[in-house]
Amino acid sequence: MEFSFLHPSFLWALPVAAGPVLLHWLTRPRPRPMPFSSLELLREAVRSRLARSRLTQILLMALRCLLLAVLMLLFSRPILHWAGGAAMLNGSVTAVLLLDASYSMDARQAGLSSLEWARDQAKAVLEKAQQNDRFGLVVFSNRVELSLPPTEDLEKINKALDSLSVTARPTDVGPALDLAYQMLETESGNQEAVLLFSDFAENGWKRVLTRSRTGSSVRFDPQIRVLLVEAGEKEPNGEIVSIQSGVFEHRLWGDSSSRDKSWTLFLEGRSAAQGRVRLANEPQRQPISISERGSFSWGQVSLEPDALAWDDSRFFLMQRPAPFSVLVVNGAPALSPVQDETYYLSAVLEDLAGIGVRSQTIPAERMEDEDLSRWEVVALLNVSSLSPAIFSSLESFVKKGGGLWVTAGHNVSPPSWSGLLPGRWGPVEDKSESMRLTPEAGRHGLGRDLGEDGGFEWNQVQIRKIMSFVPSPGAVPLLMTSESGRPVLVVSRFLKGHVAVWTTTVDRDWTNFPSKPLY
């Protein structure tokens, strides 16, 4: 077991603890001889009281020195390191290392992210492992990102730690704890422990505590020692919460005091305005001037970067000349928000509600009861199949001039309604490519809006999965993968209407592309 300090520079201030002694020495009264009668009887009377008073003063001075020394040590933030299995527990140990790789772990201090700090601490534990110690690894966000069962092959664990990176997901420690306990259930002989490395964001524990109170599978076995290691020091974090109706909302996390920050408004990639705002724990509103500049103009508000820069910027759509209406059909409502394309589209439509855009989201089974003539656009997201009645209604809607947007996704396998599509589906393929505009895009209105002048940098978009798609004659691919040339966005006319097919998704499993300004 070893001690170290997160801020050892404060230890240089320990001599300050001797301040009360120095102060007493400098300010103590100096005796001055004065003529007086005999003091022999008076000296005998106060001698015993003088000894008690001196002892009291010495104790008080010592307590003051101790208080200053303790404050200096607290400022230096001492931490306790595990110095190997035998030093922490008696005998061999089987331990599971839990590393938080959620979004907040990208916060940096002195050039080192919280995840990098946690990784280094975990590797230090492995370096001091004893013979017969076994280690497992669970990397988590709001799900398990990586898991390795307990093993004596520590090189394998070290290689996995070297490959870690922060995800764009929130925190939920519950699934990782469940898996750690399951791993240890199959172990025997060694003493068992769980080491959790995290920044301990409060929201990451809410579901664990709730599930524990309701008697769920998350449990804290008293036979398994759980050690919590805080990754780095929490830094205040400014965030842009929302942008709508010419106002952006901002707030400060992690600090009760307010902070001033500069902000910049970009319109179509160009700086248009700037100023300063005071961030506080309660959401604050800042007006911005947004003029109407075309159907697909877009903008961005950015705060001065801080330790966690991902939430310092937010995209928004500019006002459209004419409001429109869209019916969103969610074919997979059980998916988590970060896997559900409806989640991202809803945020865009909420921003547009202020200018009269009307929208509604329904599950796929409710389409039979919906009057499609009330809508101008229907968006089918993760819809796997359609009944003959729904297909007929949708076909009539498009023929009369309606717009249809179809995305691929976890559920899509649409042979029952492929007659509406400008091509045919194939299997899901794992890809690792960026995107680029096709030569035909410059001759198409939507393709021109998706160019660099609109703020799109397709070479920065990384596709991880894509539904293979073979366009029909007459269909126009506007976007494709940069290397293999797979179509990503295909559009086509269908009598008076239009159909657009997006062969990937904007969720964080399939691409790294933000929902704005895509929609």
Coordinates of N, CA and C in Angstrom, one line a residue, residues 263-483:
W263 N -18.4 33.6 -26.4 CA -19.1 32.7 -27.3 C -19.0 33.4 -28.7
T264 N -19.2 32.5 -29.7 CA -19.1 32.9 -31.1 C -20.3 32.3 -31.9
L265 N -20.9 33.1 -32.7 CA -22.0 32.6 -33.6 C -21.4 32.5 -35.0
F266 N -21.6 31.3 -35.6 CA -21.2 31.1 -37.0 C -22.4 30.8 -37.8
L267 N -22.4 31.5 -39.0 CA -23.5 31.3 -40.0 C -22.8 30.8 -41.2
E268 N -23.2 29.5 -41.6 CA -22.7 28.9 -42.8 C -21.1 28.8 -42.7
G269 N -20.6 28.6 -41.6 CA -19.2 28.4 -41.4 C -18.4 29.7 -41.2
R270 N -19.1 30.9 -41.2 CA -18.4 32.2 -41.1 C -18.8 32.8 -39.8
S271 N -17.9 33.4 -39.1 CA -18.2 34.1 -37.8 C -19.1 35.3 -38.1
A272 N -20.2 35.4 -37.3 CA -21.2 36.4 -37.5 C -21.4 37.3 -36.3
A273 N -21.1 36.8 -35.1 CA -21.3 37.6 -33.9 C -20.5 36.9 -32.8
Q274 N -20.2 37.7 -31.7 CA -19.5 37.1 -30.6 C -19.9 38.0 -29.4
G275 N -19.6 37.5 -28.2 CA -19.8 38.2 -26.9 C -19.4 37.3 -25.8
R276 N -19.8 37.7 -24.6 CA -19.5 37.0 -23.4 C -20.8 36.7 -22.6
V277 N -20.8 35.6 -21.9 CA -21.9 35.2 -21.1 C -21.4 34.7 -19.7
R278 N -22.3 34.8 -18.8 CA -21.9 34.3 -17.4 C -22.7 33.0 -17.2
L279 N -21.9 31.9 -17.1 CA -22.5 30.6 -16.9 C -22.7 30.4 -15.4
A280 N -23.8 29.7 -15.1 CA -24.2 29.4 -13.7 C -24.8 28.0 -13.7
N281 N -25.0 27.4 -12.5 CA -25.6 26.1 -12.4 C -27.0 26.0 -12.9
E282 N -27.7 27.1 -12.8 CA -29.1 27.2 -13.4 C -29.0 27.6 -14.9
P283 N -29.8 27.0 -15.8 CA -29.7 27.4 -17.2 C -29.9 28.9 -17.4
Q284 N -29.1 29.5 -18.3 CA -29.2 30.9 -18.6 C -29.5 31.0 -20.1
R285 N -30.1 32.2 -20.5 CA -30.5 32.4 -21.9 C -29.8 33.6 -22.5
Q286 N -29.3 33.4 -23.7 CA -28.6 34.5 -24.4 C -29.2 34.7 -25.8
P287 N -29.7 35.9 -26.1 CA -30.3 36.1 -27.4 C -29.2 36.2 -28.5
I288 N -29.5 35.7 -29.7 CA -28.6 35.8 -30.8 C -29.5 36.3 -32.0
S289 N -28.9 37.0 -33.0 CA -29.6 37.4 -34.2 C -29.4 36.4 -35.3
I290 N -30.5 35.8 -35.7 CA -30.5 34.9 -36.8 C -31.5 35.3 -37.9
S291 N -31.0 35.7 -39.0 CA -31.8 36.1 -40.1 C -32.1 35.0 -41.1
E292 N -33.2 35.1 -41.8 CA -33.6 34.1 -42.7 C -32.7 34.2 -44.0
R293 N -32.0 33.0 -44.3 CA -31.1 33.1 -45.4 C -31.1 31.9 -46.3
G294 N -32.3 31.3 -46.5 CA -32.5 30.2 -47.4 C -33.0 29.0 -46.8
S295 N -33.3 28.0 -47.6 CA -34.0 26.8 -47.1 C -33.2 25.9 -46.2
F296 N -31.9 25.8 -46.5 CA -31.1 24.8 -45.7 C -29.8 25.5 -45.1
S297 N -29.9 26.8 -44.9 CA -28.8 27.5 -44.2 C -28.7 27.0 -42.8
W298 N -27.5 27.0 -42.3 CA -27.3 26.5 -41.0 C -26.3 27.3 -40.2
G299 N -26.3 27.1 -38.9 CA -25.4 27.9 -38.0 C -24.9 27.0 -36.9
Q300 N -24.0 27.7 -36.1 CA -23.4 27.0 -35.0 C -23.0 28.0 -33.9
V301 N -23.3 27.7 -32.6 CA -22.8 28.5 -31.5 C -21.8 27.8 -30.8
S302 N -20.7 28.4 -30.5 CA -19.5 27.8 -29.8 C -19.1 28.6 -28.6
L303 N -19.0 27.9 -27.5 CA -18.4 28.5 -26.3 C -16.9 28.4 -26.3
E304 N -16.2 29.2 -25.6 CA -14.8 29.1 -25.4 C -14.5 27.7 -24.8
P305 N -13.6 27.0 -25.4 CA -13.4 25.6 -25.0 C -12.9 25.5 -23.6
D306 N -13.4 24.4 -22.9 CA -12.9 24.1 -21.5 C -12.4 22.7 -21.5
A307 N -12.3 22.1 -20.3 CA -11.7 20.8 -20.1 C -12.5 19.7 -20.9
L308 N -13.8 19.9 -21.1 CA -14.6 19.0 -21.8 C -15.2 19.7 -23.0
A309 N -14.6 19.6 -24.2 CA -15.0 20.5 -25.3 C -16.1 20.0 -26.1
W310 N -16.6 18.7 -26.0 CA -17.5 18.2 -26.9 C -18.9 18.9 -26.8
D311 N -19.2 19.4 -25.7 CA -20.5 20.1 -25.5 C -20.4 21.6 -25.6
D312 N -19.3 22.1 -26.1 CA -19.1 23.5 -26.1 C -19.6 24.1 -27.5
S313 N -20.1 23.3 -28.4 CA -20.6 23.7 -29.7 C -21.9 23.0 -30.0
R314 N -22.8 23.7 -30.7 CA -24.1 23.1 -31.1 C -24.5 23.7 -32.4
F315 N -24.9 22.8 -33.3 CA -25.4 23.2 -34.6 C -26.9 23.5 -34.5
F316 N -27.4 24.4 -35.4 CA -28.9 24.6 -35.6 C -29.2 24.9 -37.0
L317 N -30.4 24.7 -37.4 CA -30.9 25.0 -38.7 C -31.5 26.4 -38.7
M318 N -31.3 27.1 -39.9 CA -31.8 28.4 -40.0 C -33.3 28.3 -40.4
Q319 N -34.0 29.4 -40.3 CA -35.4 29.4 -40.7 C -35.6 29.1 -42.1
R320 N -36.7 28.3 -42.4 CA -37.1 28.0 -43.8 C -38.1 29.1 -44.2
P321 N -38.1 29.3 -45.6 CA -39.1 30.3 -46.1 C -40.6 29.8 -45.8
A322 N -40.8 28.5 -45.8 CA -42.2 28.0 -45.6 C -42.1 26.9 -44.7
P323 N -43.0 26.9 -43.6 CA -43.0 25.7 -42.7 C -43.5 24.5 -43.4
F324 N -43.2 23.3 -42.9 CA -43.6 22.1 -43.5 C -44.1 21.1 -42.4
S325 N -44.6 20.0 -42.7 CA -45.1 19.0 -41.8 C -44.5 17.7 -42.1
V326 N -44.1 16.9 -41.0 CA -43.4 15.7 -41.2 C -44.0 14.7 -40.2
L327 N -44.3 13.5 -40.6 CA -44.7 12.4 -39.8 C -43.5 11.4 -39.7
V328 N -43.0 11.2 -38.4 CA -41.9 10.3 -38.2 C -42.4 9.0 -37.7
V329 N -42.1 7.9 -38.4 CA -42.5 6.6 -38.0 C -41.3 5.8 -37.4
N330 N -41.4 5.5 -36.2 CA -40.3 4.9 -35.4 C -40.6 3.3 -35.5
G331 N -39.7 2.6 -36.2 CA -39.9 1.2 -36.3 C -39.2 0.4 -35.2
A332 N -38.4 1.1 -34.4 CA -37.7 0.4 -33.3 C -37.7 1.2 -32.0
P333 N -38.9 1.4 -31.4 CA -39.0 2.3 -30.2 C -38.2 1.8 -29.0
A334 N -37.9 0.5 -29.0 CA -37.2 -0.1 -27.9 C -35.7 0.1 -27.8
L335 N -35.1 0.7 -28.9 CA -33.7 1.0 -29.0 C -33.3 2.0 -28.0
S336 N -32.1 2.0 -27.5 CA -31.6 3.1 -26.6 C -31.5 4.3 -27.4
P337 N -31.6 5.5 -26.7 CA -31.5 6.8 -27.5 C -30.4 6.9 -28.4
V338 N -29.2 6.5 -28.0 CA -28.0 6.7 -28.9 C -28.0 5.7 -30.1
Q339 N -28.9 4.7 -30.1 CA -29.0 3.8 -31.2 C -30.3 4.2 -32.1
D340 N -31.1 5.0 -31.6 CA -32.4 5.3 -32.2 C -32.3 6.6 -33.0
E341 N -32.5 6.5 -34.4 CA -32.4 7.6 -35.2 C -33.5 8.7 -34.9
T342 N -34.6 8.2 -34.4 CA -35.7 9.1 -34.1 C -35.3 10.1 -33.0
Y343 N -34.4 9.6 -32.1 CA -33.9 10.5 -31.0 C -33.2 11.7 -31.6
Y344 N -32.4 11.5 -32.6 CA -31.7 12.6 -33.2 C -32.6 13.5 -34.1
L345 N -33.5 12.9 -34.8 CA -34.4 13.7 -35.7 C -35.3 14.6 -34.8
S346 N -35.7 14.0 -33.7 CA -36.7 14.8 -32.8 C -36.0 16.1 -32.3
A347 N -34.7 16.0 -32.0 CA -34.0 17.3 -31.6 C -34.1 18.3 -32.6
V348 N -33.9 17.9 -33.9 CA -33.9 18.9 -35.0 C -35.3 19.5 -35.2
L349 N -36.3 18.6 -35.1 CA -37.7 19.1 -35.3 C -38.1 20.0 -34.2
E350 N -37.7 19.8 -33.0 CA -38.0 20.6 -31.9 C -37.5 22.0 -32.1
D351 N -36.2 22.1 -32.7 CA -35.7 23.4 -33.0 C -36.5 24.2 -34.1
L352 N -37.1 23.4 -35.0 CA -37.8 24.0 -36.1 C -39.3 24.3 -35.7
A353 N -39.7 23.9 -34.5 CA -41.1 24.1 -34.2 C -41.4 25.6 -34.0
G354 N -40.4 26.3 -33.6 CA -40.6 27.8 -33.4 C -40.9 28.5 -34.6
I355 N -40.6 28.0 -35.8 CA -41.0 28.7 -37.1 C -42.2 28.0 -37.7
G356 N -42.9 27.2 -37.0 CA -44.1 26.6 -37.5 C -44.1 25.3 -38.1
V357 N -42.9 24.6 -38.1 CA -42.8 23.2 -38.6 C -43.6 22.3 -37.7
R358 N -44.4 21.5 -38.2 CA -45.3 20.6 -37.5 C -44.8 19.2 -37.6
S359 N -44.7 18.5 -36.5 CA -44.2 17.1 -36.6 C -44.9 16.2 -35.6
Q360 N -44.9 14.9 -35.8 CA -45.4 14.0 -34.9 C -44.7 12.7 -35.0
T361 N -44.4 12.0 -34.0 CA -43.7 10.7 -34.0 C -44.7 9.6 -33.6
I362 N -44.8 8.5 -34.3 CA -45.7 7.4 -34.0 C -45.0 6.1 -34.2
P363 N -45.4 5.0 -33.5 CA -44.8 3.7 -33.8 C -45.4 3.2 -35.2
A364 N -44.7 2.2 -35.8 CA -45.1 1.8 -37.1 C -46.5 1.2 -37.1
E365 N -46.9 0.5 -36.1 CA -48.2 -0.2 -36.1 C -49.3 0.8 -36.1
R366 N -49.1 2.1 -35.8 CA -50.2 3.1 -35.8 C -50.4 3.7 -37.2
M367 N -49.6 3.3 -38.2 CA -49.7 4.0 -39.5 C -51.1 3.7 -40.1
E368 N -51.7 2.5 -39.8 CA -53.0 2.2 -40.4 C -54.0 3.2 -40.0
D369 N -53.9 3.8 -38.8 CA -54.9 4.8 -38.4 C -54.6 6.2 -38.7
E370 N -53.5 6.4 -39.4 CA -53.0 7.8 -39.7 C -53.5 8.2 -41.1
D371 N -54.0 9.5 -41.2 CA -54.4 10.1 -42.4 C -53.1 10.8 -43.0
L372 N -52.5 10.1 -44.0 CA -51.2 10.7 -44.5 C -51.4 12.0 -45.3
S373 N -52.6 12.3 -45.7 CA -52.8 13.5 -46.4 C -52.6 14.8 -45.6
R374 N -52.5 14.6 -44.2 CA -52.3 15.7 -43.3 C -50.8 16.1 -43.3
W375 N -49.9 15.3 -44.0 CA -48.5 15.5 -43.9 C -47.9 15.7 -45.3
E376 N -46.8 16.4 -45.3 CA -46.0 16.6 -46.5 C -44.9 15.7 -46.7
V377 N -44.3 15.2 -45.5 CA -43.2 14.3 -45.6 C -43.4 13.1 -44.6
V378 N -43.1 11.9 -45.0 CA -43.2 10.8 -44.1 C -41.7 10.2 -44.0
A379 N -41.2 10.1 -42.7 CA -39.9 9.5 -42.5 C -40.0 8.2 -41.9
L380 N -39.6 7.1 -42.6 CA -39.6 5.8 -42.0 C -38.2 5.5 -41.5
L381 N -38.1 5.3 -40.2 CA -36.8 5.1 -39.5 C -36.8 3.8 -38.8
N382 N -35.9 2.9 -39.3 CA -35.8 1.5 -38.7 C -37.1 0.7 -38.9
V383 N -37.8 0.9 -39.9 CA -39.1 0.2 -40.2 C -38.8 -1.1 -41.0
S384 N -39.1 -2.2 -40.4 CA -38.8 -3.5 -41.1 C -39.8 -4.0 -42.1
S385 N -41.1 -3.7 -41.9 CA -42.1 -4.2 -42.8 C -43.3 -3.4 -42.7
L386 N -44.1 -3.4 -43.8 CA -45.4 -2.7 -43.9 C -46.5 -3.7 -44.3
S387 N -47.7 -3.5 -43.7 CA -48.8 -4.3 -44.2 C -49.2 -3.9 -45.5
P388 N -50.0 -4.7 -46.3 CA -50.4 -4.3 -47.6 C -51.2 -3.0 -47.6
A389 N -52.1 -2.8 -46.5 CA -52.9 -1.6 -46.5 C -52.0 -0.4 -46.3
I390 N -51.0 -0.5 -45.4 CA -50.1 0.7 -45.2 C -49.3 1.0 -46.4
F391 N -48.9 -0.1 -47.1 CA -48.1 0.1 -48.3 C -48.9 0.9 -49.4
S392 N -50.1 0.5 -49.5 CA -51.0 1.1 -50.5 C -51.2 2.6 -50.2
S393 N -51.5 2.9 -48.9 CA -51.7 4.2 -48.5 C -50.4 5.1 -48.7
L394 N -49.3 4.5 -48.4 CA -48.0 5.3 -48.5 C -47.7 5.5 -50.0
E395 N -48.0 4.5 -50.8 CA -47.7 4.6 -52.3 C -48.6 5.7 -52.9
S396 N -49.9 5.8 -52.5 CA -50.8 6.8 -53.0 C -50.3 8.2 -52.5
F397 N -49.8 8.3 -51.3 CA -49.3 9.5 -50.7 C -48.1 10.1 -51.5
V398 N -47.2 9.2 -51.9 CA -46.0 9.7 -52.7 C -46.4 10.0 -54.1
K399 N -47.3 9.2 -54.7 CA -47.7 9.5 -56.1 C -48.4 10.9 -56.2
K400 N -49.0 11.3 -55.2 CA -49.7 12.6 -55.2 C -48.8 13.8 -54.9
G401 N -47.5 13.5 -54.6 CA -46.6 14.6 -54.4 C -46.0 14.6 -53.0
G402 N -46.2 13.6 -52.2 CA -45.6 13.6 -50.9 C -44.1 13.2 -50.9
G403 N -43.4 13.5 -49.9 CA -42.0 13.2 -49.8 C -41.8 12.0 -48.8
L404 N -40.9 11.1 -49.2 CA -40.7 9.9 -48.4 C -39.2 9.8 -48.1
W405 N -38.8 9.7 -46.8 CA -37.4 9.6 -46.4 C -37.3 8.2 -45.7
V406 N -36.4 7.4 -46.1 CA -36.2 6.0 -45.6 C -34.8 5.9 -45.1
T407 N -34.6 5.4 -43.9 CA -33.2 5.1 -43.4 C -33.1 3.6 -43.2
A408 N -31.8 3.2 -43.3 CA -31.5 1.8 -42.9 C -31.4 1.8 -41.4
G409 N -31.0 0.7 -40.8 CA -31.0 0.6 -39.4 C -31.0 -0.8 -38.9
H410 N -31.2 -1.0 -37.6 CA -31.1 -2.3 -37.0 C -32.2 -3.2 -37.4
N411 N -33.4 -2.7 -37.9 CA -34.6 -3.5 -38.2 C -34.8 -3.7 -39.7
V412 N -34.2 -3.0 -40.5 CA -34.6 -2.8 -41.9 C -34.4 -4.1 -42.7
S413 N -35.5 -4.6 -43.3 CA -35.4 -5.7 -44.2 C -36.7 -5.7 -45.0
P414 N -36.9 -4.7 -46.0 CA -38.2 -4.3 -46.5 C -38.6 -4.9 -47.8
P415 N -38.6 -6.3 -48.0 CA -39.1 -6.8 -49.3 C -40.5 -6.5 -49.5
S416 N -41.3 -6.3 -48.4 CA -42.8 -6.1 -48.6 C -43.1 -4.8 -49.1
W417 N -42.2 -3.8 -49.1 CA -42.5 -2.5 -49.6 C -41.4 -1.9 -50.5
S418 N -40.6 -2.8 -51.0 CA -39.4 -2.4 -51.8 C -39.9 -1.7 -53.1
G419 N -41.1 -1.9 -53.5 CA -41.6 -1.2 -54.7 C -41.6 0.3 -54.7
L420 N -41.5 0.9 -53.5 CA -41.4 2.3 -53.3 C -40.0 2.8 -53.4
L421 N -39.0 2.0 -53.3 CA -37.7 2.4 -53.2 C -37.0 2.5 -54.5
P422 N -36.1 3.4 -54.7 CA -35.3 3.6 -56.0 C -34.1 2.6 -56.0
G423 N -34.4 1.3 -55.8 CA -33.3 0.3 -55.8 C -33.7 -0.8 -54.9
R424 N -32.7 -1.7 -54.6 CA -33.0 -2.8 -53.8 C -31.9 -3.0 -52.7
W425 N -32.4 -3.4 -51.5 CA -31.5 -3.6 -50.4 C -30.6 -4.8 -50.5
G426 N -29.5 -4.8 -49.8 CA -28.6 -5.9 -49.6 C -28.3 -6.1 -48.2
P427 N -27.4 -6.9 -47.8 CA -27.0 -7.2 -46.4 C -26.3 -6.0 -45.8
V428 N -26.2 -5.9 -44.5 CA -25.5 -4.9 -43.7 C -24.0 -5.3 -43.9
E429 N -23.2 -4.2 -44.2 CA -21.7 -4.4 -44.3 C -21.0 -3.6 -43.3
D430 N -19.9 -4.1 -42.7 CA -19.1 -3.3 -41.8 C -18.1 -2.5 -42.6
K431 N -18.1 -1.2 -42.5 CA -17.2 -0.3 -43.2 C -16.4 0.5 -42.3
S432 N -15.3 1.0 -42.8 CA -14.5 2.0 -42.1 C -14.0 3.0 -43.2
E433 N -15.0 3.9 -43.6 CA -14.7 4.8 -44.7 C -15.3 6.1 -44.4
S434 N -14.8 7.2 -45.1 CA -15.5 8.5 -45.0 C -16.4 8.6 -46.2
M435 N -17.1 9.7 -46.4 CA -18.0 9.9 -47.5 C -17.6 11.0 -48.4
R436 N -18.2 11.1 -49.6 CA -17.9 12.1 -50.6 C -19.1 12.3 -51.4
L437 N -19.2 13.5 -52.0 CA -20.3 13.9 -52.9 C -20.0 13.2 -54.2
T438 N -21.1 12.8 -54.9 CA -20.9 12.2 -56.3 C -20.9 13.3 -57.3
P439 N -20.4 13.0 -58.5 CA -20.4 14.1 -59.6 C -21.8 14.6 -59.9
E440 N -22.8 13.7 -59.7 CA -24.2 14.1 -60.0 C -24.8 15.0 -59.0
A441 N -24.2 15.1 -57.8 CA -24.7 15.9 -56.7 C -24.8 17.4 -57.1
G442 N -23.8 17.9 -57.9 CA -23.8 19.3 -58.3 C -24.9 19.7 -59.2
R443 N -25.6 18.7 -59.8 CA -26.7 19.0 -60.7 C -28.0 18.8 -60.1
H444 N -28.0 18.5 -58.8 CA -29.3 18.2 -58.1 C -29.4 19.3 -57.0
G445 N -30.6 19.8 -56.8 CA -30.8 20.8 -55.8 C -30.4 20.4 -54.4
L446 N -30.8 19.2 -53.9 CA -30.4 18.8 -52.6 C -28.9 18.5 -52.5
G447 N -28.3 18.0 -53.6 CA -26.9 17.8 -53.7 C -26.1 19.1 -53.5
R448 N -26.6 20.2 -54.1 CA -25.9 21.5 -54.0 C -26.0 22.0 -52.5
D449 N -27.1 21.7 -51.9 CA -27.3 22.1 -50.5 C -26.3 21.4 -49.5
L450 N -25.9 20.2 -50.0 CA -25.1 19.3 -49.1 C -23.6 19.6 -49.4
G451 N -23.3 20.6 -50.2 CA -21.9 20.8 -50.5 C -21.1 21.6 -49.4
E452 N -19.9 21.9 -49.7 CA -19.1 22.6 -48.7 C -19.6 24.0 -48.3
D453 N -20.3 24.6 -49.3 CA -20.8 25.9 -49.0 C -21.9 25.9 -47.9
G454 N -22.5 24.7 -47.7 CA -23.5 24.5 -46.7 C -22.9 24.1 -45.4
G455 N -21.6 24.0 -45.3 CA -20.9 23.6 -44.1 C -20.7 22.2 -43.9
F456 N -20.8 21.3 -44.9 CA -20.7 19.9 -44.7 C -19.2 19.5 -45.1
E457 N -18.6 18.7 -44.2 CA -17.3 18.2 -44.4 C -17.4 16.7 -44.4
W458 N -17.7 16.1 -45.6 CA -18.0 14.7 -45.6 C -16.8 13.9 -45.4
N459 N -15.6 14.4 -45.7 CA -14.4 13.6 -45.5 C -14.1 13.4 -44.0
Q460 N -14.8 14.1 -43.1 CA -14.6 13.9 -41.7 C -15.6 13.0 -41.1
V461 N -16.6 12.5 -42.0 CA -17.6 11.6 -41.5 C -17.1 10.1 -41.7
Q462 N -17.1 9.4 -40.6 CA -16.7 8.0 -40.7 C -17.8 7.0 -40.6
I463 N -18.0 6.2 -41.6 CA -19.0 5.2 -41.6 C -18.5 3.9 -41.0
R464 N -19.3 3.3 -40.1 CA -18.9 2.0 -39.5 C -19.7 0.9 -40.1
K465 N -21.0 1.1 -40.4 CA -21.9 0.1 -41.0 C -22.7 0.8 -42.0
I466 N -23.1 0.0 -43.0 CA -23.9 0.5 -44.1 C -24.7 -0.6 -44.7
M467 N -25.9 -0.3 -45.1 CA -26.8 -1.3 -45.8 C -26.5 -1.2 -47.3
S468 N -26.0 -2.3 -47.8 CA -25.7 -2.3 -49.3 C -27.0 -2.0 -50.1
F469 N -26.8 -1.2 -51.1 CA -28.0 -0.8 -51.9 C -27.6 -0.6 -53.4
V470 N -28.5 -1.2 -54.2 CA -28.2 -1.1 -55.7 C -29.3 -0.2 -56.3
P471 N -28.9 1.0 -56.7 CA -29.9 2.0 -57.2 C -30.6 1.5 -58.5
S472 N -31.8 1.9 -58.7 CA -32.6 1.6 -59.9 C -32.2 2.6 -61.0
P473 N -32.4 2.2 -62.3 CA -32.1 3.2 -63.3 C -33.0 4.5 -63.1
G474 N -32.3 5.6 -63.2 CA -33.0 6.9 -63.0 C -32.8 7.4 -61.6
A475 N -32.4 6.6 -60.7 CA -32.1 7.1 -59.3 C -30.8 7.8 -59.3
V476 N -30.7 8.8 -58.4 CA -29.5 9.6 -58.4 C -28.8 9.5 -57.0
P477 N -27.6 8.8 -57.0 CA -26.8 8.8 -55.8 C -26.2 10.2 -55.5
L478 N -26.4 10.8 -54.4 CA -25.8 12.1 -54.1 C -24.5 11.9 -53.2
L479 N -24.5 10.9 -52.4 CA -23.4 10.6 -51.5 C -23.0 9.2 -51.6
M480 N -21.7 8.9 -51.5 CA -21.2 7.5 -51.5 C -20.0 7.4 -50.6
T481 N -19.6 6.2 -50.3 CA -18.4 6.0 -49.5 C -17.2 6.3 -50.4
S482 N -16.1 6.8 -49.7 CA -15.0 7.4 -50.4 C -14.2 6.3 -51.2
E483 N -14.1 5.1 -50.7 CA -13.2 4.1 -51.3 C -14.0 3.1 -52.1

